[in-house]
Amino acid sequence: MKNIMVAQSGGPTAAINASLAGVIRGALSSSEYDKIYGAIHGISGVLNENYLELSERARTEEDFLTRLALTPAMFLGSCRVKMRDPIEDPEIYDQIFRSLEKMEIGAFFYIGGNDSMDTVTKLSVAANKRNSAIRFAGVPKTIDNDLIHTDHTPGYGSAAKFIASSMLEIAHDTYIYDLPCVTIVEIMGRDAGWLTASAALARNEYNKTPQLIYLPEVPFHRTQFVEDVRRELKKSKNVVVAVSEGIRDEKGIYISAKEAVADKFGHMQLSGVGKVLENIVKRELHIKVRSIELSILQRCAGHVTAAQDLKESEELGEKAVQLTEEGKTGFMTAINRISDTPYRYEICEASLTEIANKERDVPRAWINEEGNDVTEDMLRYIRPLIGGETATEWKDGLPVYLPVPHLDHAGE
Amino acid sequence: MKNIMVAQSGGPTAAINASLAGVIRGALSSSEYDKIYGAIHGISGVLNENYLELSERARTEEDFLTRLALTPAMFLGSCRVKMRDPIEDPEIYDQIFRSLEKMEIGAFFYIGGNDSMDTVTKLSVAANKRNSAIRFAGVPKTIDNDLIHTDHTPGYGSAAKFIASSMLEIAHDTYIYDLPCVTIVEIMGRDAGWLTASAALARNEYNKTPQLIYLPEVPFHRTQFVEDVRRELKKSKNVVVAVSEGIRDEKGIYISAKEAVADKFGHMQLSGVGKVLENIVKRELHIKVRSIELSILQRCAGHVTAAQDLKESEELGEKAVQLTEEGKTGFMTAINRISDTPYRYEICEASLTEIANKERDVPRAWINEEGNDVTEDMLRYIRPLIGGETATEWKDGLPVYLPVPHLDHAGE
């Protein structure tokens, strides 16, 4: 019998440990796999031979998997290692395969975003070249929801639930004064507007905010924005604007370009578009205005996750294990939506082709013509994903999460 | 039989509607009071004769009071009217008393912070002068916890619970990378550090963050701050700093002074101290650093309120009604702590003397000698206040709150 290894990579989500729990559950019920190793800090843990043995704990510790699934951010830690091509840098692949063979690994599972799926692709190509029997599988996650080949990504539903709930609470906060006021809420999403679109779910029979929604998929025009706000202020004293951090002008230049720096993958790290819009409103409309950045709470608020999201995340992990048992390698698991209402889906196998290079944007048809709102089709898509609440455990007034196991390594 | 009127004022909290529910409950079970009017937008609603009749709804609508208590921000709307002295501006008092007498009001309840308590004082003085039998009572609230004459203020416990929970979740988010990183979390609290101190509750057996806590009660020294961070980075790769928006240097100048503007009460409106510290760390330590502003989510996150806080808030409202029935006027209700462990308290009557002019700071003895952390005494004080979870109602993935009733008035 072979063992398995699992690792996590990229930016945190509130659902990524549910996928880890799924992989563990899958391996525990497998007749093919024995021990379960968790590599600490993604592929770096494989390179440095830094592992945790998880099977013993999962078998004996009551509630371990339940608690794990409810704990936000990577239980095993993350990394941002950009793997070079096996031809350019064969040594690193030699090292990885040596490390995996030493631990008698039959299958390796990487839970992450498109950079991680790129790593899975490269590892499966390298395995093929060296006739290694080790299977490589990707389990998707990203709050950004911008992976191709899947209806949506784990982590997105919980982030969208946090955003929509916070937008509703911000609306209540906004409504208290009898004075005209503009509130700008900056939401994550570098290149895709999926997260920002979810702000629209806060609307209900009494709350019409956010009245304006700007996504990166449509060029942002400053003058149109000022006109939009001016028009909405005639209709309501409380105007709330949901804006993606990644909005750009017609030339493709980020509105928050002055603050932008590139990370090592060439992704632009942005912040501050809320402040930019705040200043525009202040200067042009001379009105009370404030900006709020939902910040990393969007991805780590473990106390308000979507039960549907965590369920799917776990199923994606479990399915990945089952598919490797069938001999599959070089794939990722994905969600195929069968219907919106009632919401029905299936967990399936998806290709990794082009996944690292392509991003899935919000379709133009799901954004209104003026480019300042989303359509009902968009909302029909998101609604089922934020559904259901999870039973966060609380003690002494605080949520109970699984202790981070790798702090002795991380510290010093 | 007389009627009562109730209004809300100042900044929002997640518990202020629980006090409103308490006032309504108190009036419903009273043999002295008949109808319950809610003035829209604080004292402005009294001046403009803009009321809601609440008793009918409270008597007939199932769950009205329960839902009201769980709804964040002012159900009746707020205002920021600074009342002038009755001698300087008798007309406004004439107008208020005319309005109250017209509605046959026997008692007026104002739920708010120190500016609202100042209004209650002035109204009761004015009543005394004109031999009016109308009684005036204050019900305290402020997330800032800086009112004198009470052990703590309603709204503080829920805000502290949100802050401590978010700090724990931010810690999980922070721990994922194996790279040195400093995270600055800016927390509300203009002049008092109570809210920022609650960040320390996020510490547990595996989480030592936030390692550094800076409150406005102790002068902030830039060089000591840099040394503090440098020292903590030697002990751990993940350093988290909790900082109050209102920290000042030894001359009393706000660290974020460049961004500061004064509101009409002369309070400084601050923001941006997180960014200031982020830039200091970047320049001096050349290390990865980010800043997060918890922003207004601290005061409006109705989905994560402290059951203890809401219970006390309601009791304070109910007690205010009972005290006016006994003939009391010109007072506020308050919380008297009897013991920390087990936590015991009583709801009592408190004086309004000096309440508008004095603020209750964190005692120097509850801050460590170095001025970069809080003591165990401080934590013993806060712990019981964040206890218990409330049963937020969810529908379609979102929290269900009471519809804001005054939007038709606020809009157009």
PDB file of C-alpha atoms in Angstrom, chain B residues 2 47 108 122 172 201 257 303 331-332 336 391 400:
ATOM      1  CA  LYS B   2     -49.554  58.875  29.828  1.00  0.00           C
ATOM      2  CA  LEU B  47     -38.744  68.725  17.019  1.00  0.00           C
ATOM      3  CA  PHE B 108     -38.871  60.424  27.390  1.00  0.00           C
ATOM      4  CA  LYS B 122     -30.572  69.744  29.786  1.00  0.00           C
ATOM      5  CA  HIS B 172      -4.823  32.276  11.152  1.00  0.00           C
ATOM      6  CA  LEU B 201      -8.488  38.257  23.929  1.00  0.00           C
ATOM      7  CA  ALA B 257      -2.927  64.117  12.627  1.00  0.00           C
ATOM      8  CA  HIS B 303     -24.309  38.561  13.053  1.00  0.00           C
ATOM      9  CA  PHE B 331     -30.728  60.041  35.432  1.00  0.00           C
ATOM     10  CA  MET B 332     -29.280  57.272  33.351  1.00  0.00           C
ATOM     11  CA  ASN B 336     -22.590  47.960  38.526  1.00  0.00           C
ATOM     12  CA  ALA B 391     -29.266  33.348  17.474  1.00  0.00           C
ATOM     13  CA  VAL B 400     -32.539  38.678   8.681  1.00  0.00           C
TER      14      VAL B 400
END
